[in-house]
């Protein structure tokens, strides 16, 4: 790993043998970008990598003497506004005069080992020897602003983490109106743009489009990263597949409003940007103050989209998810939400826990409805005191009873919300996010608490930590069920009101930070009406996320397939639920429901007392299997092999790093009449020279055979082969567990 700096030519080359990232100081003192891609050997001089240099019609140039130099035709590192580039900038400011023009000249740099934390924000981290950091500082003397660009290069990963720091070193107030965390100018636009978009109950579906002239973007202005667009973008060459070709991905380590955009200009170059959404954002920077942007990371792959995914999974597993949770097994859990909704009492819960223990489940999670007078979703959010009508002996007693059955105990909270009908609202009506001059909109009958206010965060810290201690919680599901309307805080004045959304999420992070550092062994699962805030920022605090409220196996295939582009399997909460499914009314077999849920953090969301004895036996085996697979699911390399978005089938697999074991899941959506039998599926990632047993069968198979020739699926019902058919009907699945012979 190395950061090469040519001080004379003012060139920077970050390389770790996997990627190279090269930029330099342009002749006018600003920063120009030279190259990002597969590693290239270091050279004494890279200045010939610079584009432009030839006068072009109608572009503006800064120097009379050099009409060939225009910011419009060179790749830049962090483009500004007001001179010779007319594309959207990475930064927008407003000075006291009203001027937005700025221009940052290179000032100096420092290289340090490792990474510093960003005050108040989640970010990737490194242990000694795992990363190097380059900080390049630039100054606009007229505005009195210092801009520092941070680049972190990880030792073993094709990843660069970037962020921006602005410091007011002058005497006038500056208003920041747009601060992107990264900007990347690419020499051409021959790419497909991939995004993960959807809605409640169908989050993170893969959408693709060809880059076209103009701006294309995804983002959120809802106060949360959202169900609708994930803070992620990828670019792949049109010919790139899952296994071959070039691709780049961009990930924002942030949970609030975001913008991920690509601008294709009139020379067909592409400018990628990622950062806090500038819509409804501004930040007042007074003399002496500093603003830190959140972090964004870029990953490069020349081995297709699976290569990209594997690097991002490794980054998130080893440099984002708390090191305390990296190697811990996640318990198989049961959550009572779909089993009881609000209708439960202590006896019912203990019965579920008792039965769950017999099945092999390890953690019981009590979901919504345990506090205040919460018999439906119209009341009590904010009143975090046990409902003694439902649980007359209190939460401590319930927790003790569940733990006496041999399970761990966890609780649901929705700490950012309040109902109108609640004691908390009666006491603190001003704690609600609202504009005092206007009516408040409702979302699920509730309002959002103003997390820009320290006293709100302190109050929730007191409530949650008191339950963690008294009820000995091992787990918390942190839900968030509506987005922010009437975004306004009475605690912020005119100059600072534009800071509301960012300060809100800083408040959320503050509470997470305090709870996770005081209680590092409590497992947090983030949730926002399912997957409405499943993002890399949350992952820093909560190592798993409830991927979607949709527990239907067929829908989950798409949701988990899409999510797998970015998020490690072990971060995706995936549960087996009852049928007909509560979101789609669809029936799928218990086997298929389990076979889909295996590829995540496994659990159940049903009442085991309602199951037949055959179903209970099947569930016992599912749980035993998952316990066998879970280290592999946690640490292995993931491969997408057949997409449910483009075919009637899904095939995915996970292979241990040492290739000694693997788990493949094959699924078919709709049955077709008279299907071809003897169907073969090709696996990936195995050791071609090794032999593997499949599902414990005695006859071994060579790795090369399994990858090149493939493995046979079992016979499918075709209208006449009843006695031989092993599978049939809609939503079938097969699981292949491979173990290398010594
Ligand atoms: C939305 C979550 O996604 C569900 O799992 C459940 O916890 C409900 N909220 C409870 O209100």
XYZ file of C-alpha atoms and ligand atoms in Angstrom:
753
model
C 0.000 0.000 0.000
C 1.351 3.336 -0.847
C 0.604 6.960 -1.394
C 3.210 8.300 -3.831
C 3.645 12.025 -3.971
C 5.615 13.815 -6.639
C 6.189 17.106 -4.859
C 7.656 18.841 -7.883
C 4.890 17.974 -10.331
C 2.407 18.046 -7.440
C 0.958 14.653 -8.279
C -0.639 12.153 -5.921
C -0.876 8.464 -6.688
C -2.805 6.277 -4.247
C -2.311 2.621 -5.000
C -2.478 -0.684 -3.171
C -1.789 -3.061 -6.046
C -5.516 -3.377 -6.720
C -6.466 0.147 -7.719
C -4.787 3.400 -8.618
C -6.246 6.816 -7.928
C -4.248 9.702 -9.375
C -4.723 13.450 -9.231
C -2.580 16.545 -9.390
C -2.464 20.298 -9.048
C -3.540 21.982 -12.253
C -1.565 24.840 -13.761
C -4.019 27.328 -12.207
C -3.511 25.911 -8.699
C -6.803 23.973 -8.438
C -6.958 20.183 -8.270
C -7.320 18.070 -11.402
C -8.232 14.406 -11.590
C -6.107 12.047 -13.678
C -7.133 8.410 -13.236
C -9.232 5.966 -11.218
C -9.262 2.289 -12.058
C -7.269 -0.908 -11.928
C -3.785 -0.477 -10.430
C -1.097 0.803 -12.754
C 2.629 0.938 -12.036
C 3.883 4.092 -10.462
C 5.528 6.512 -12.865
C 7.692 9.528 -12.175
C 5.270 11.730 -14.053
C 1.603 11.282 -14.906
C 0.980 14.728 -16.392
C 0.262 13.233 -19.813
C -2.912 11.703 -18.257
C -4.511 15.143 -18.246
C -7.356 15.668 -20.727
C -7.924 18.912 -22.569
C -5.045 21.108 -23.631
C -6.632 21.853 -26.987
C -8.744 24.975 -27.438
C -12.396 24.114 -27.915
C -15.150 26.210 -29.380
C -17.127 28.370 -26.986
C -15.417 27.358 -23.769
C -14.209 30.041 -21.423
C -10.622 30.101 -20.315
C -9.018 31.792 -17.403
C -5.871 33.055 -19.041
C -5.669 35.151 -22.131
C -2.322 33.575 -22.904
C -3.631 30.002 -22.798
C -6.954 29.511 -24.543
C -6.459 25.767 -24.288
C -6.897 25.752 -20.510
C -10.471 25.604 -19.372
C -12.011 23.874 -16.389
C -14.747 22.794 -18.733
C -12.411 20.380 -20.468
C -10.245 19.002 -17.666
C -11.224 16.401 -15.126
C -11.393 17.947 -11.680
C -11.109 16.623 -8.172
C -13.649 18.814 -6.371
C -15.205 21.199 -8.864
C -16.162 24.662 -7.738
C -18.444 27.350 -9.060
C -18.112 30.616 -10.830
C -15.251 30.379 -13.306
C -14.855 28.311 -16.440
C -16.856 25.184 -15.632
C -20.626 25.370 -16.074
C -21.537 21.938 -14.699
C -22.930 21.488 -11.202
C -20.214 21.994 -8.589
C -19.294 19.890 -5.585
C -19.534 22.964 -3.369
C -21.852 25.955 -3.203
C -21.311 28.821 -0.805
C -22.803 32.223 -0.169
C -20.632 35.021 1.178
C -21.965 38.017 3.118
C -21.902 40.011 -0.117
C -24.201 37.444 -1.711
C -21.434 36.173 -3.982
C -21.315 32.423 -4.609
C -18.053 32.441 -6.522
C -15.184 30.482 -5.090
C -11.914 28.974 -6.153
C -9.653 26.808 -4.058
C -5.914 26.698 -4.613
C -3.653 23.905 -3.462
C -1.989 24.675 -0.162
C -0.443 21.457 1.160
C -0.976 17.882 2.193
C -0.358 15.410 4.984
C -0.214 11.629 4.985
C -1.104 9.707 8.103
C -1.406 6.086 9.032
C -4.924 4.944 9.820
C -8.071 6.965 10.073
C -9.496 9.520 12.413
C -13.128 9.457 13.482
C -15.392 12.126 12.020
C -16.929 14.087 14.892
C -20.507 12.916 15.423
C -20.725 10.855 12.251
C -20.441 7.175 11.382
C -17.554 6.272 9.081
C -15.299 3.419 8.066
C -12.458 2.695 10.472
C -9.164 0.851 10.317
C -6.825 -0.943 12.657
C -3.083 -0.161 12.592
C -1.517 -1.050 9.268
C -4.838 -1.394 7.436
C -5.195 2.045 5.867
C -3.409 5.257 4.946
C -4.981 8.680 4.849
C -4.109 11.595 2.589
C -5.407 15.048 3.420
C -5.064 17.720 0.771
C -5.760 21.277 1.815
C -6.841 24.083 -0.455
C -7.606 27.694 0.306
C -9.865 30.395 -1.061
C -8.258 33.503 0.450
C -10.933 35.848 -0.829
C -13.714 33.954 0.931
C -11.520 33.015 3.897
C -12.295 29.320 3.547
C -10.096 26.279 3.873
C -11.166 23.089 2.132
C -9.606 19.771 3.097
C -10.194 16.677 1.003
C -9.630 13.385 2.812
C -8.777 10.178 0.975
C -8.382 6.860 2.770
C -6.802 3.949 0.944
C -7.437 0.517 2.457
C -4.653 -2.017 2.321
C -6.402 -5.041 0.828
C -9.449 -3.552 -0.806
C -10.097 -1.713 -4.077
C -11.753 1.018 -2.057
C -11.164 4.696 -1.402
C -13.096 6.535 1.289
C -13.564 10.246 0.822
C -14.880 13.198 2.734
C -14.686 16.968 2.842
C -13.925 19.413 5.637
C -14.539 23.159 5.438
C -13.067 25.622 7.893
C -13.854 29.301 8.080
C -10.448 30.939 8.448
C -11.653 34.420 7.530
C -13.666 37.161 9.187
C -16.994 36.882 7.438
C -19.855 34.426 7.852
C -20.133 31.881 5.077
C -23.262 29.954 4.219
C -22.577 26.473 2.885
C -25.332 25.521 0.475
C -23.948 22.323 -0.983
C -21.068 20.195 0.268
C -20.583 16.970 -1.640
C -18.591 14.236 0.063
C -17.083 13.082 -3.196
C -16.899 14.097 -6.805
C -15.384 11.986 -9.538
C -14.905 13.049 -13.150
C -14.777 10.116 -15.572
C -13.366 10.441 -19.090
C -16.415 8.943 -20.790
C -20.020 8.037 -20.122
C -20.252 4.572 -21.673
C -21.877 3.136 -18.572
C -25.098 1.717 -17.253
C -26.180 3.380 -14.017
C -27.486 0.975 -11.387
C -29.588 2.024 -8.419
C -31.565 0.295 -5.684
C -35.047 1.760 -5.613
C -38.515 0.756 -4.499
C -41.118 1.514 -1.879
C -42.402 0.183 1.444
C -42.546 -3.611 1.234
C -40.553 -3.759 -2.010
C -37.316 -2.043 -1.138
C -34.028 -2.083 -3.053
C -35.093 -3.446 -6.404
C -32.387 -3.222 -9.022
C -33.017 -0.549 -11.665
C -30.688 0.234 -14.509
C -30.452 2.860 -17.200
C -27.938 3.911 -19.761
C -26.209 7.162 -18.930
C -27.532 9.950 -21.117
C -26.615 13.581 -21.615
C -27.722 15.734 -18.724
C -28.205 15.002 -15.058
C -29.505 11.707 -13.727
C -29.817 11.208 -10.020
C -31.363 9.454 -7.068
C -31.823 10.962 -3.652
C -33.981 11.501 -0.637
C -35.351 14.668 0.932
C -37.522 12.833 3.489
C -35.167 13.122 6.438
C -34.124 9.460 6.089
C -32.274 7.568 3.402
C -35.687 6.060 2.480
C -37.436 2.993 1.106
C -37.447 4.698 -2.257
C -33.785 5.115 -3.121
C -30.796 3.671 -1.338
C -27.745 5.934 -0.854
C -25.854 3.997 -3.479
C -25.029 4.131 -7.182
C -23.016 1.862 -9.424
C -21.717 2.237 -12.923
C -21.016 -0.750 -15.089
C -19.788 -0.960 -18.624
C -22.598 -2.146 -20.945
C -20.789 -5.467 -21.415
C -20.063 -6.005 -17.704
C -21.805 -9.006 -16.132
C -21.905 -10.412 -12.631
C -18.589 -12.150 -13.222
C -16.726 -10.149 -15.875
C -15.896 -6.570 -16.655
C -15.464 -3.158 -15.146
C -17.731 -1.496 -12.569
C -17.533 1.245 -9.933
C -19.829 1.722 -6.966
C -20.456 4.655 -4.649
C -21.814 4.329 -1.129
C -22.815 7.059 1.270
C -22.197 6.392 4.958
C -25.144 8.472 6.021
C -28.802 8.004 6.962
C -30.378 11.374 6.191
C -31.165 13.286 3.010
C -28.780 12.414 0.211
C -28.058 13.064 -3.422
C -26.222 10.697 -5.759
C -25.969 12.209 -9.195
C -24.216 11.848 -12.509
C -23.927 14.661 -14.985
C -23.026 13.783 -18.550
C -21.747 16.822 -20.396
C -21.503 17.844 -24.032
C -18.226 15.962 -24.451
C -19.825 12.815 -23.014
C -17.711 12.851 -19.890
C -19.454 11.864 -16.668
C -19.265 13.609 -13.307
C -20.366 11.548 -10.296
C -21.234 13.227 -7.015
C -22.483 12.020 -3.694
C -23.330 13.949 -0.572
C -25.989 15.484 1.654
C -28.911 16.560 -0.530
C -28.496 20.290 -1.166
C -32.274 20.717 -1.308
C -33.314 22.276 2.039
C -29.721 22.255 3.263
C -27.523 25.102 4.284
C -25.043 25.456 7.077
C -23.903 28.649 8.689
C -20.127 28.632 9.093
C -18.986 31.429 11.361
C -15.342 32.494 11.607
C -13.344 29.764 13.344
C -15.963 27.042 12.741
C -15.516 23.769 10.869
C -17.989 21.607 8.961
C -17.374 17.896 8.358
C -19.195 16.155 5.534
C -20.216 12.523 5.979
C -18.015 9.933 4.320
C -18.606 8.354 0.920
C -16.731 5.328 -0.417
C -15.893 4.270 -3.949
C -15.157 0.714 -5.015
C -13.708 -0.450 -8.282
C -13.960 -3.913 -9.828
C -12.583 -5.426 -13.000
C -14.245 -8.714 -12.060
C -17.832 -7.845 -12.643
C -20.542 -6.937 -10.196
C -19.845 -9.886 -7.921
C -16.287 -8.555 -7.546
C -17.697 -5.183 -6.571
C -20.097 -6.693 -4.064
C -17.441 -8.872 -2.454
C -15.198 -5.846 -1.866
C -18.020 -3.774 -0.406
C -19.104 -6.648 1.836
C -15.520 -6.992 3.080
C -15.261 -3.260 3.658
C -18.497 -3.107 5.615
C -17.766 -6.291 7.576
C -14.244 -5.326 8.596
C -14.236 -1.535 8.567
C -17.782 -0.371 9.268
C -19.778 -2.804 11.405
C -18.629 -2.549 15.011
C -15.595 -4.755 15.603
C -17.438 -6.111 18.628
C -19.982 -7.707 16.278
C -17.703 -8.765 13.456
C -17.170 -12.275 14.671
C -20.082 -12.795 17.027
C -22.764 -15.226 15.972
C -26.111 -13.520 15.610
C -28.823 -15.363 17.526
C -31.681 -17.082 15.706
C -34.551 -14.894 16.830
C -38.306 -14.957 17.036
C -40.250 -11.708 16.850
C -43.891 -11.621 17.964
C -45.070 -8.849 15.595
C -46.808 -10.955 12.957
C -47.766 -13.530 15.607
C -49.729 -11.198 17.863
C -49.534 -7.618 16.609
C -50.733 -5.509 19.582
C -52.787 -8.305 21.079
C -50.667 -10.096 23.671
C -50.201 -10.615 27.369
C -47.451 -12.140 29.460
C -48.889 -15.633 29.230
C -49.066 -15.575 25.446
C -45.497 -14.312 25.213
C -44.173 -16.933 27.596
C -45.937 -19.658 25.600
C -44.262 -18.420 22.430
C -40.911 -18.329 24.211
C -41.345 -21.837 25.615
C -42.204 -23.299 22.234
C -39.412 -21.308 20.568
C -36.817 -22.770 22.890
C -37.901 -26.270 21.951
C -37.410 -25.420 18.312
C -33.852 -24.174 18.888
C -34.517 -20.410 18.779
C -32.091 -18.303 20.828
C -33.595 -14.831 21.240
C -37.124 -13.609 21.833
C -37.991 -10.089 20.642
C -41.037 -8.321 22.017
C -42.188 -5.931 19.293
C -44.511 -2.927 19.330
C -47.315 -2.699 21.901
C -45.645 -3.216 25.300
C -45.691 0.385 26.591
C -48.166 3.098 27.590
C -51.656 2.090 26.474
C -50.569 0.882 23.097
C -53.393 -1.352 21.850
C -53.185 0.035 18.340
C -51.040 2.503 16.473
C -52.935 5.629 17.518
C -51.465 6.061 20.947
C -48.583 5.999 23.447
C -45.426 6.458 21.373
C -43.170 8.422 23.697
C -44.499 6.793 26.875
C -41.722 4.274 27.363
C -43.147 2.664 30.494
C -44.428 -0.894 30.577
C -48.164 -1.305 29.977
C -49.237 -2.989 33.180
C -52.574 -4.020 31.746
C -50.766 -6.340 29.373
C -47.776 -7.124 31.546
C -48.955 -6.693 35.173
C -45.710 -7.996 36.658
C -43.656 -5.571 34.606
C -40.960 -5.921 31.997
C -38.310 -7.202 34.371
C -40.523 -10.143 35.296
C -41.327 -10.920 31.662
C -37.686 -10.757 30.698
C -36.800 -13.020 33.596
C -39.479 -15.525 32.574
C -38.289 -15.575 28.969
C -34.675 -15.899 30.056
C -35.668 -18.688 32.441
C -36.836 -20.603 29.346
C -33.274 -20.325 28.047
C -33.735 -17.488 25.531
C -32.217 -14.051 25.400
C -34.617 -11.133 25.566
C -34.959 -8.115 23.277
C -37.323 -5.156 22.944
C -38.723 -2.911 20.222
C -38.490 0.879 20.516
C -39.462 3.694 18.215
C -37.450 6.379 19.979
C -37.797 9.163 17.415
C -41.601 9.339 17.550
C -44.523 10.518 19.659
C -48.307 10.121 19.428
C -50.599 13.048 20.046
C -52.319 10.788 22.558
C -49.404 10.336 24.938
C -48.159 11.686 28.225
C -44.941 12.815 26.569
C -46.745 15.043 24.087
C -48.837 16.501 26.936
C -45.680 17.403 28.826
C -43.532 18.531 25.894
C -45.640 19.653 22.937
C -42.651 21.719 21.791
C -40.542 18.577 21.310
C -42.404 17.730 18.118
C -40.914 18.675 14.752
C -43.371 21.283 13.466
C -43.850 24.810 12.273
C -45.798 26.630 15.018
C -47.621 28.673 12.364
C -49.031 25.637 10.570
C -50.938 22.413 11.254
C -48.925 19.223 11.726
C -49.264 16.414 9.191
C -49.677 12.868 10.485
C -47.936 9.696 9.398
C -49.151 6.455 10.963
C -50.943 8.701 13.488
C -47.647 9.975 14.853
C -45.217 12.876 14.847
C -41.458 13.058 14.833
C -39.511 14.214 17.873
C -37.045 17.029 17.371
C -33.695 15.279 17.602
C -31.856 18.552 16.989
C -32.612 19.241 20.670
C -30.217 17.810 23.174
C -32.911 17.392 25.850
C -34.912 15.068 23.566
C -31.892 12.850 22.957
C -31.059 12.878 26.691
C -34.611 11.882 27.573
C -34.619 8.924 25.197
C -31.175 7.869 26.354
C -32.463 7.740 29.917
C -35.570 5.709 28.925
C -33.749 3.174 26.741
C -30.748 2.688 28.993
C -33.019 2.156 31.958
C -34.784 -0.739 30.151
C -31.487 -2.180 28.933
C -30.337 -2.396 32.532
C -33.547 -3.375 34.307
C -34.828 -5.888 31.747
C -31.321 -7.102 30.873
C -31.856 -6.608 27.168
C -29.595 -8.423 24.731
C -31.154 -6.826 21.680
C -33.011 -3.703 20.577
C -35.046 -3.241 17.415
C -34.947 0.509 16.712
C -37.865 1.341 14.448
C -38.761 4.604 12.668
C -42.108 4.584 10.904
C -42.608 7.905 9.199
C -40.697 10.605 7.381
C -40.361 14.216 8.387
C -42.943 16.823 7.413
C -43.047 20.486 8.494
C -39.273 20.267 8.894
C -38.655 23.122 11.289
C -37.160 23.422 14.740
C -38.008 26.157 17.205
C -34.519 25.679 18.617
C -32.889 26.943 15.382
C -32.932 30.585 14.318
C -33.319 31.974 10.799
C -29.636 31.567 9.984
C -29.481 27.975 11.220
C -32.891 26.628 10.128
C -31.340 25.101 6.986
C -29.297 22.858 9.250
C -32.394 21.078 10.549
C -32.230 17.821 8.587
C -28.521 17.274 9.155
C -28.757 18.192 12.830
C -31.695 15.776 13.182
C -29.661 12.825 11.999
C -26.684 13.953 14.101
C -29.052 13.709 17.095
C -30.051 10.171 16.082
C -26.379 9.211 15.728
C -25.645 10.780 19.112
C -28.214 8.533 20.799
C -26.921 5.469 18.949
C -23.358 6.384 19.893
C -24.155 6.779 23.568
C -26.138 3.546 23.776
C -23.763 1.389 21.740
C -20.696 2.601 23.584
C -22.252 2.130 26.993
C -23.822 -1.228 26.078
C -21.524 -2.749 23.445
C -22.988 -6.226 23.903
C -26.553 -5.224 23.089
C -27.290 -6.129 19.475
C -29.112 -3.314 17.666
C -31.252 -3.990 14.620
C -32.236 -0.851 12.718
C -35.642 -0.661 11.102
C -37.772 1.994 9.442
C -41.115 0.498 8.510
C -38.960 -2.380 7.258
C -36.061 -1.192 5.113
C -36.665 2.563 5.015
C -33.306 3.405 6.566
C -31.187 0.423 5.585
C -27.960 2.268 4.888
C -24.268 2.229 5.658
C -24.630 4.951 8.300
C -26.992 2.799 10.350
C -24.793 -0.248 9.867
C -22.012 1.464 11.782
C -24.166 1.380 14.930
C -26.630 -1.428 14.235
C -24.942 -4.480 12.691
C -28.214 -5.724 11.271
C -31.254 -4.103 9.672
C -34.798 -5.349 9.235
C -34.623 -5.582 5.456
C -38.329 -5.184 4.752
C -41.748 -5.565 6.323
C -42.440 -7.852 3.415
C -41.765 -11.372 4.682
C -43.206 -13.119 1.613
C -40.560 -15.528 0.321
C -41.081 -14.629 -3.337
C -40.844 -10.894 -2.676
C -37.897 -11.420 -0.354
C -35.953 -13.051 -3.200
C -35.923 -9.707 -5.003
C -35.437 -7.579 -1.903
C -32.517 -9.648 -0.630
C -31.013 -10.025 -4.102
C -31.064 -6.249 -4.603
C -29.803 -5.550 -1.075
C -26.942 -8.004 -1.582
C -25.343 -5.572 -4.037
C -24.305 -3.467 -1.096
C -25.093 -5.057 2.234
C -23.444 -8.157 3.684
C -25.848 -11.075 4.109
C -25.282 -11.020 7.837
C -26.684 -7.506 8.036
C -30.056 -8.397 6.494
C -32.761 -9.404 8.950
C -34.730 -12.158 7.181
C -37.467 -14.153 8.866
C -39.765 -17.044 8.130
C -43.378 -15.961 8.613
C -46.796 -17.605 8.487
C -48.937 -18.120 5.385
C -50.986 -16.737 3.777
C -48.330 -14.059 3.908
C -49.495 -10.901 5.667
C -48.198 -8.532 3.000
C -49.124 -10.385 -0.203
C -51.605 -13.072 0.910
C -49.388 -15.510 -1.013
C -48.740 -19.096 0.029
C -45.259 -20.499 -0.230
C -43.935 -23.677 1.347
C -42.190 -23.640 4.711
C -39.146 -25.037 2.928
C -38.958 -22.153 0.454
C -39.528 -19.602 3.203
C -36.610 -21.092 5.142
C -34.397 -21.469 2.074
C -34.765 -17.748 1.314
C -34.345 -16.609 4.919
C -31.091 -18.611 5.316
C -29.318 -15.948 3.238
C -29.494 -13.300 5.937
C -29.730 -13.143 9.732
C -32.247 -15.857 10.279
C -35.350 -15.755 12.431
C -39.076 -16.362 12.711
C -42.013 -13.983 12.776
C -44.979 -16.252 13.603
C -46.628 -18.040 16.478
C -44.970 -21.453 16.823
C -47.932 -22.650 18.876
C -50.035 -22.450 15.715
C -47.750 -24.844 13.833
C -48.510 -28.528 13.240
C -46.125 -31.089 14.706
C -44.734 -31.766 11.188
C -44.047 -28.088 10.742
C -42.320 -27.944 14.111
C -40.053 -30.826 13.106
C -39.234 -29.056 9.846
C -38.450 -25.832 11.703
C -36.139 -27.679 14.097
C -34.158 -28.921 11.114
C -34.127 -25.460 9.515
C -32.669 -24.005 12.694
C -30.064 -26.742 13.030
C -29.081 -26.122 9.426
C -28.843 -22.378 9.903
C -26.608 -22.852 12.914
C -24.372 -24.959 10.667
C -24.380 -22.301 7.918
C -24.167 -19.098 9.878
C -20.406 -18.636 10.074
C -20.265 -19.181 6.336
C -23.092 -16.665 5.808
C -21.255 -14.206 8.042
C -17.790 -14.444 6.522
C -18.105 -15.906 3.022
C -17.915 -14.401 -0.463
C -21.314 -13.898 -2.029
C -22.105 -14.683 -5.684
C -25.236 -13.740 -7.584
C -25.623 -16.259 -10.379
C -29.204 -15.909 -11.695
C -31.372 -12.873 -11.175
C -35.054 -12.916 -10.180
C -35.331 -9.540 -11.928
C -34.516 -10.974 -15.329
C -35.582 -14.614 -15.084
C -38.100 -16.959 -13.495
C -35.310 -18.290 -11.297
C -32.876 -17.123 -8.681
C -29.490 -18.642 -7.943
C -27.092 -17.280 -5.371
C -24.369 -18.775 -3.259
C -21.882 -18.026 -0.573
C -18.411 -19.575 -0.469
C -16.080 -19.531 2.523
C -12.872 -17.549 2.016
C -10.815 -20.748 2.137
C -13.283 -22.437 -0.275
C -13.780 -25.332 2.107
C -17.559 -24.952 2.239
C -20.318 -23.281 0.302
C -24.063 -22.865 0.342
C -26.067 -22.395 -2.843
C -29.762 -21.544 -3.024
C -31.782 -22.119 -6.191
C -35.378 -20.923 -6.492
C -38.028 -21.010 -9.185
C -40.902 -18.545 -9.156
C -43.726 -19.924 -11.285
C -44.085 -23.529 -12.357
C -44.423 -24.177 -16.083
C -46.223 -27.179 -17.612
C -44.064 -30.076 -18.768
C -40.738 -28.577 -17.679
C -37.422 -29.917 -18.932
C -36.079 -32.372 -16.399
C -32.372 -32.934 -15.834
C -31.818 -29.202 -15.341
C -28.301 -28.204 -14.353
C -27.094 -25.155 -12.448
C -23.492 -23.968 -12.531
C -21.871 -22.941 -9.261
C -19.011 -20.471 -8.712
C -16.112 -19.624 -6.443
C -15.139 -23.232 -5.591
C -11.657 -24.745 -5.615
C -11.504 -26.385 -9.076
C -9.002 -28.954 -7.850
C -10.890 -30.008 -4.740
C -13.700 -32.505 -4.255
C -16.884 -31.570 -2.479
C -19.713 -33.524 -0.942
C -23.184 -32.122 -1.531
C -25.764 -32.199 1.257
C -23.787 -34.957 2.967
C -24.122 -37.437 0.077
C -21.320 -39.955 -0.172
C -20.398 -39.403 -3.825
C -18.043 -36.416 -4.069
C -17.924 -33.988 -7.009
C -14.968 -32.037 -8.327
C -15.016 -28.270 -7.930
C -14.299 -27.789 -11.641
C -17.191 -30.090 -12.512
C -19.586 -28.165 -10.276
C -18.566 -24.834 -11.784
C -18.152 -25.860 -15.449
C -20.585 -28.695 -15.956
C -22.825 -27.886 -12.991
C -24.944 -29.777 -10.504
C -28.240 -31.520 -11.279
C -31.461 -30.207 -9.872
C -33.816 -32.897 -8.628
C -36.673 -34.056 -10.910
C -39.608 -31.674 -11.213
C -43.260 -32.599 -11.564
C -44.146 -32.625 -15.280
C -47.711 -33.884 -15.356
C -46.902 -37.601 -15.488
C -43.852 -38.287 -13.312
C -45.659 -38.009 -9.967
C -43.786 -40.730 -8.078
C -40.341 -39.455 -9.084
C -40.898 -35.745 -8.826
C -39.144 -34.168 -5.855
C -40.445 -30.689 -6.451
C -43.273 -28.942 -8.207
C -45.678 -26.018 -8.027
C -44.856 -22.340 -7.710
C -41.995 -21.007 -5.580
C -39.850 -24.109 -5.374
C -36.368 -24.133 -3.953
C -33.332 -26.323 -3.460
C -30.380 -25.848 -1.169
C -26.912 -27.278 -1.808
C -24.482 -27.374 1.082
C -21.002 -28.216 -0.142
C -18.175 -29.415 2.016
C -14.648 -29.910 0.683
C -13.121 -33.309 1.332
C -9.848 -33.116 3.199
C -42.696 -1.542 11.404
C -41.690 -2.654 11.475
O -41.019 -2.771 10.277
C -42.397 -3.939 11.873
O -41.513 -4.998 11.846
C -42.983 -3.739 13.234
O -41.965 -3.582 14.174
C -43.917 -2.548 13.231
N -43.307 -1.381 12.691
C -44.416 -2.259 14.611
O -45.151 -1.131 14.679
